[in-house]
Coordinates of C-alpha atoms and ligand atoms in Angstrom, one line a residue:
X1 CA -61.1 -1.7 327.5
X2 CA -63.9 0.0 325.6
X3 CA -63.0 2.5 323.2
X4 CA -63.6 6.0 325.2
X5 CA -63.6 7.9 322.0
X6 CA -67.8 8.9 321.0
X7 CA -68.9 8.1 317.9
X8 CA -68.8 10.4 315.1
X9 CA -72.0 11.4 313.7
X10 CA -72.1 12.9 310.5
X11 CA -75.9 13.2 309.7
X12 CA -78.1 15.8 307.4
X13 CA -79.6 15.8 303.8
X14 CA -78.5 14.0 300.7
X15 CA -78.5 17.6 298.8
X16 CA -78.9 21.5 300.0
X17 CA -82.4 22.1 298.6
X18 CA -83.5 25.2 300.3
X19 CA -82.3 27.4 303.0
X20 CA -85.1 26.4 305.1
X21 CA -84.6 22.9 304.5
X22 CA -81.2 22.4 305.0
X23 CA -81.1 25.0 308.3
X24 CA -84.3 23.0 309.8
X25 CA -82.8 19.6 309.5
X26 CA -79.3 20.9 310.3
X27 CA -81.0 22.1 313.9
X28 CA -82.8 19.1 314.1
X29 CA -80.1 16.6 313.9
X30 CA -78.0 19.0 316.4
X31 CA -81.0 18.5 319.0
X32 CA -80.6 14.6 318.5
X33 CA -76.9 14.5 319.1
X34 CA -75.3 14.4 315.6
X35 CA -71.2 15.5 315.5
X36 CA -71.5 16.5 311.9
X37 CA -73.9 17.9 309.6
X38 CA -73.6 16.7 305.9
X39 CA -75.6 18.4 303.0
X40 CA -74.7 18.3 299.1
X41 CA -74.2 21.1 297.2
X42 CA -72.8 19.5 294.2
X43 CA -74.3 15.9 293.2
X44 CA -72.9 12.9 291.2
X45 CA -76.2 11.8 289.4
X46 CA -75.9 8.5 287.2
X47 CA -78.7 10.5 284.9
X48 CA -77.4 13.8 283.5
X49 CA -80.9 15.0 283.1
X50 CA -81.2 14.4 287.1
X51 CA -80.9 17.5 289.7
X52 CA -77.3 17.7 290.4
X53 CA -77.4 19.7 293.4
X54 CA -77.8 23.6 293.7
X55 CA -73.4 24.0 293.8
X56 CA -72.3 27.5 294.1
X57 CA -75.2 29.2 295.4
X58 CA -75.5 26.9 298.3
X59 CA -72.0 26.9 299.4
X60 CA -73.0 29.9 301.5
X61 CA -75.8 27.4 303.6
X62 CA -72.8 25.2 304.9
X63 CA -71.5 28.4 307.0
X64 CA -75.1 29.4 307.7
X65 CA -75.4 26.1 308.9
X66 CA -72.2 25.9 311.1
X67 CA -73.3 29.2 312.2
X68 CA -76.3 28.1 314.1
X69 CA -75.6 24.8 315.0
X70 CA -71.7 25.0 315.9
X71 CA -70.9 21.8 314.2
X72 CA -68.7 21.1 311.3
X73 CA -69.8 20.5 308.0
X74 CA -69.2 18.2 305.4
X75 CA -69.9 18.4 301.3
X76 CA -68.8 16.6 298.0
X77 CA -66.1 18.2 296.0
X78 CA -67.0 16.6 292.3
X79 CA -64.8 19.2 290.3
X80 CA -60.9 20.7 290.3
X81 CA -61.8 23.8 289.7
X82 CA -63.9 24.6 292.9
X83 CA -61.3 23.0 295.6
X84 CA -60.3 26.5 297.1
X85 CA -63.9 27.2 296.8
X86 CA -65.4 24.3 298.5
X87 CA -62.9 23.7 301.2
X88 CA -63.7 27.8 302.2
X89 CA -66.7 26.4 302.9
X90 CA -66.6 23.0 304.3
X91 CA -64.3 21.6 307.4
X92 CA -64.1 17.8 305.5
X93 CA -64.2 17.6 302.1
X94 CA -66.2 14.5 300.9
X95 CA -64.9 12.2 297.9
X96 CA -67.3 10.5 296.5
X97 CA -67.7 6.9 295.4
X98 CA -67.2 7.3 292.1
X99 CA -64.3 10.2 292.3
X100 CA -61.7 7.4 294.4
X101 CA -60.2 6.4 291.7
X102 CA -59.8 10.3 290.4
X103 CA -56.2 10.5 291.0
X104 CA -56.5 13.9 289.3
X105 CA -58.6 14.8 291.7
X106 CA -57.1 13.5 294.6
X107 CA -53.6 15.0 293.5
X108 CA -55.2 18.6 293.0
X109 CA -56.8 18.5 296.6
X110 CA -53.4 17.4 298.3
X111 CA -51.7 20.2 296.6
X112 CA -54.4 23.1 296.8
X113 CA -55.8 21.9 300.7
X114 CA -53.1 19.9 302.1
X115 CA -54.1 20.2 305.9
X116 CA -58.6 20.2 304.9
X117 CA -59.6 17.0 306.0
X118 CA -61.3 14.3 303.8
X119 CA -63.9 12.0 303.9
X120 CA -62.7 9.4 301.1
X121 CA -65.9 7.1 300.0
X122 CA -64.7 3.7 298.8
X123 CA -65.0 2.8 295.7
X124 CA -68.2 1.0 294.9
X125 CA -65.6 -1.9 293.2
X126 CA -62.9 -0.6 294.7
X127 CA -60.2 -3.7 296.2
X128 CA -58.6 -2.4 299.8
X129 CA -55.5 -2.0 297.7
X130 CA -56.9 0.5 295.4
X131 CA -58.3 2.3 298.4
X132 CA -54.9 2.3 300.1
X133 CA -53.5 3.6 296.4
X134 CA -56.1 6.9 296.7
X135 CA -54.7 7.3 300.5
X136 CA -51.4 7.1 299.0
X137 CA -52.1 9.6 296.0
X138 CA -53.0 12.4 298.4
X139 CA -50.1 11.8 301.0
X140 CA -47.6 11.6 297.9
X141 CA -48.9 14.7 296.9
X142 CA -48.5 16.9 300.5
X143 CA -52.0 16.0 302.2
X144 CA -50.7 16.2 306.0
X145 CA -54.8 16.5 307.1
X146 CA -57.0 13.8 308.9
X147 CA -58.0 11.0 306.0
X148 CA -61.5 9.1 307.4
X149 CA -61.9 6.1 305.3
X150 CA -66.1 6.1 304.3
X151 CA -67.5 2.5 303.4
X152 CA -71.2 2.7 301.4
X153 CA -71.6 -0.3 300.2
X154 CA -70.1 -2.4 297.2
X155 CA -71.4 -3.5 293.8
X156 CA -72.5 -7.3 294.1
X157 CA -75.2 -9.2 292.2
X158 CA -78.0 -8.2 294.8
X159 CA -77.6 -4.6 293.6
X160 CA -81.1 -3.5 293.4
X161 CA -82.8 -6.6 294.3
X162 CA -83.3 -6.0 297.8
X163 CA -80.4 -3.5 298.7
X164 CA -79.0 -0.8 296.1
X165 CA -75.3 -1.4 297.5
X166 CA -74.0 -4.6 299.6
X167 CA -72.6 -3.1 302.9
X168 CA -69.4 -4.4 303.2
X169 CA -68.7 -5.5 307.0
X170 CA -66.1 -7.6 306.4
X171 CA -63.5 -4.8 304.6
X172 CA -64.9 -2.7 308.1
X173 CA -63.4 -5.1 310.5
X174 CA -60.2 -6.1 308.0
X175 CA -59.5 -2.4 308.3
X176 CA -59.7 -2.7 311.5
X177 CA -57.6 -5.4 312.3
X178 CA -54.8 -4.4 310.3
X179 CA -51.8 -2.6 312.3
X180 CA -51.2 -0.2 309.5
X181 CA -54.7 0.7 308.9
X182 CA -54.4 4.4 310.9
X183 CA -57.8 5.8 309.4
X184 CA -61.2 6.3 311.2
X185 CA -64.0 4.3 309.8
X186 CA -67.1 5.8 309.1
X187 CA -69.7 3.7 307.8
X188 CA -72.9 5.2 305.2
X189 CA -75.7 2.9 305.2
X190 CA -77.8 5.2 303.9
X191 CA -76.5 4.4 299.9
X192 CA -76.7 0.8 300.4
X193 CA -79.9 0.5 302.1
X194 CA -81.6 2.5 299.4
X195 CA -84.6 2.4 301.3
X196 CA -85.4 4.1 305.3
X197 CA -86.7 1.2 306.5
X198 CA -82.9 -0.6 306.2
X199 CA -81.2 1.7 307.4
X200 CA -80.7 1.1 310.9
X201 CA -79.7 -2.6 310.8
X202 CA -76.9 -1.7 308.4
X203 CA -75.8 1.3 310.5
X204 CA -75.9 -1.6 313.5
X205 CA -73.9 -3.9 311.3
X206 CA -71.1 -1.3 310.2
X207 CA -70.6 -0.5 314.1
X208 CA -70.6 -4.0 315.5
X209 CA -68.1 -4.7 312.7
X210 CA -65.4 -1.7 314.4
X211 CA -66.5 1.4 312.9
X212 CA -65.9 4.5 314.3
X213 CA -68.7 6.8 313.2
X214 CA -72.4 7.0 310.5
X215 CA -72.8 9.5 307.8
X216 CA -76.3 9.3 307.7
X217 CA -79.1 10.7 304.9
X218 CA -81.8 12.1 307.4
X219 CA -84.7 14.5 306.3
X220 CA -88.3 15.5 307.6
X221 CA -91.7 16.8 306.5
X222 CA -92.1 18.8 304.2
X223 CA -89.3 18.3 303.3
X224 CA -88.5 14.7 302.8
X225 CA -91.6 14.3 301.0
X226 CA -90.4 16.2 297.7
X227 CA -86.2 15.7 298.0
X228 CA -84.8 15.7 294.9
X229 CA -82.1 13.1 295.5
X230 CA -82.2 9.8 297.3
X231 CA -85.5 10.5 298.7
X232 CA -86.7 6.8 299.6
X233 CA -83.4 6.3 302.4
X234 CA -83.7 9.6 304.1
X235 CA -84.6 8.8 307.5
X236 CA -86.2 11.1 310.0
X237 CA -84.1 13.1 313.4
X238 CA -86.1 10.6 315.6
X239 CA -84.7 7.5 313.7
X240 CA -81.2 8.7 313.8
X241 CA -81.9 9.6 317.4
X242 CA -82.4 5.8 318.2
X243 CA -79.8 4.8 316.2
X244 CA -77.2 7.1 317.8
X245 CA -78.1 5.5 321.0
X246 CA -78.1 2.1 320.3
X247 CA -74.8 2.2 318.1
X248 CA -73.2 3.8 321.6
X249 CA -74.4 0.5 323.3
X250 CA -73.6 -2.1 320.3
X251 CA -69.8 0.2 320.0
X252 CA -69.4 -0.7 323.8
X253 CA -70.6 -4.1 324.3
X254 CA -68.5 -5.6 321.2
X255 CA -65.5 -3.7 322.7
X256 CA -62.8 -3.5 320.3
X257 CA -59.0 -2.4 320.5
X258 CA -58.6 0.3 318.1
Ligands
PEP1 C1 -73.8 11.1 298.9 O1 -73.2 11.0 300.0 O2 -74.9 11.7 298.8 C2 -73.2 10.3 297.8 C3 -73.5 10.7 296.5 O3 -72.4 9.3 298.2 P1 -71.7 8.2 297.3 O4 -70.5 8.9 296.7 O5 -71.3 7.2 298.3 O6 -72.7 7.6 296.3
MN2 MN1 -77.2 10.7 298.6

């Protein structure tokens, strides 16, 4: 039987830039159907001199945006000291890619938001074992809340040939098939695609492979034009639009038990 269950959408800016921009797109990917909106307030930049996200004085935005679009919200907790903070603020926290292994981290959350559910990235080398081990830390330390299991995309030698991440498929549909794997999938082929124009085939790929919902980077003019983070694989409401409907069709035809 096909899986009944619709597919969770999480969709909205990489970071919080504006109120404007963050409550425009937030409305706009409403009107196309997303389940989620995602926005950054705090962002792990690979250069320090980089924007890192607006933090604090954008936490406020996520409620505005819940407000008007009655969605939950979901933003990256990078630091210990603003879990009570951010999970005010936030229905799922996000972990990113390079805080799985943050054990620290992950401990702290358990303990100070044991029932605020978490979107756990996978590590961009991280083995399924190491994965499980970051599942483990937060149950071992009094999570009880929903755990969704996010793949974005690995290290491999094609990083930023063609691709800035390799999606992994294969760990989607290992996951999958393994009776003890209880988490929901969602796949992010927005970090791996590095570009708009790749996006879709890998968000195809991650759902044909058993996945059970997208976090997508989606923007629009004026806006995407001048983002200050991960600019080039923002894609627009009308892109995710399609997308959204197609990965309903691709979710039923390849029809897996899960
Ligand atoms: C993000 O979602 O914007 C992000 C930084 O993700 P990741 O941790 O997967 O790089
Ligand atoms: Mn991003």
């Amino acid at each position: 039987m096909p899986s009944q269950k619709p597919l969770i959408i999480i969709a909205g800016p990489c970071s919080i830039e504006s109120e404007k921009q963050f409550l425009t797109i937030a409305k706009a990917v409403k009107k196309v159907g997303a389940t989620h909106i995602r926005g950054g307030a705090f962002k792990p930049r690979t250069d320090p001199t980089a924007f890192q996200g607006h933090g604090h004085d954008v936490l406020h935005l996520l409620d505005k945006a819940k407000q008007l679009t009655k969605l939950p919200v979901v933003t990256e907790l990078l630091d210990t000291e603003d879990i009570i903070e951010v999970a005010h603020h936030t229905d799922i926290i996000q972990i990113g890619t390079r805080n799985m292994h943050n054990t620290a981290l992950l401990k702290k959350i358990a303990q100070r938001a044991p029932t605020k559910p978490i979107l756990l990235k996978r590590g961009f080398a991280a083995t399924k074992k190491e994965l499980m081990g970051a599942i483990g830390y937060l149950h071992h330390h009094g999570h009880k809340g929903q755990i969704y299991v996010c793949e974005r995309g690995i290290r491999t030698f094609a990083d930023g040939e063609y691709s800035r991440y390799t999606l992994d498929v294969n760990f989607i549909a290992a996951c999958k098939k393994d009776p003890n794997f209880k988490y929901p999938i969602i796949v992010d082929p927005s970090h791996p695609a590095g570009k708009a124009e790749l996006v879709e085939a890998l968000a195809y790929a991650g759902i044909a492979a058993g996945a059970d919902g997208l976090i997508i980077e989606v923007s629009m003019s004026p806006f995407i034009e001048v983002a200050q983070s991960d600019k080039d694989q923002q894609i627009t409401p009308q892109m995710l639009k399609r997308i959204m409907n197609n990965a309903e069709k691709i979710r039923r035809v390849v029809n897996y038990k899960s």
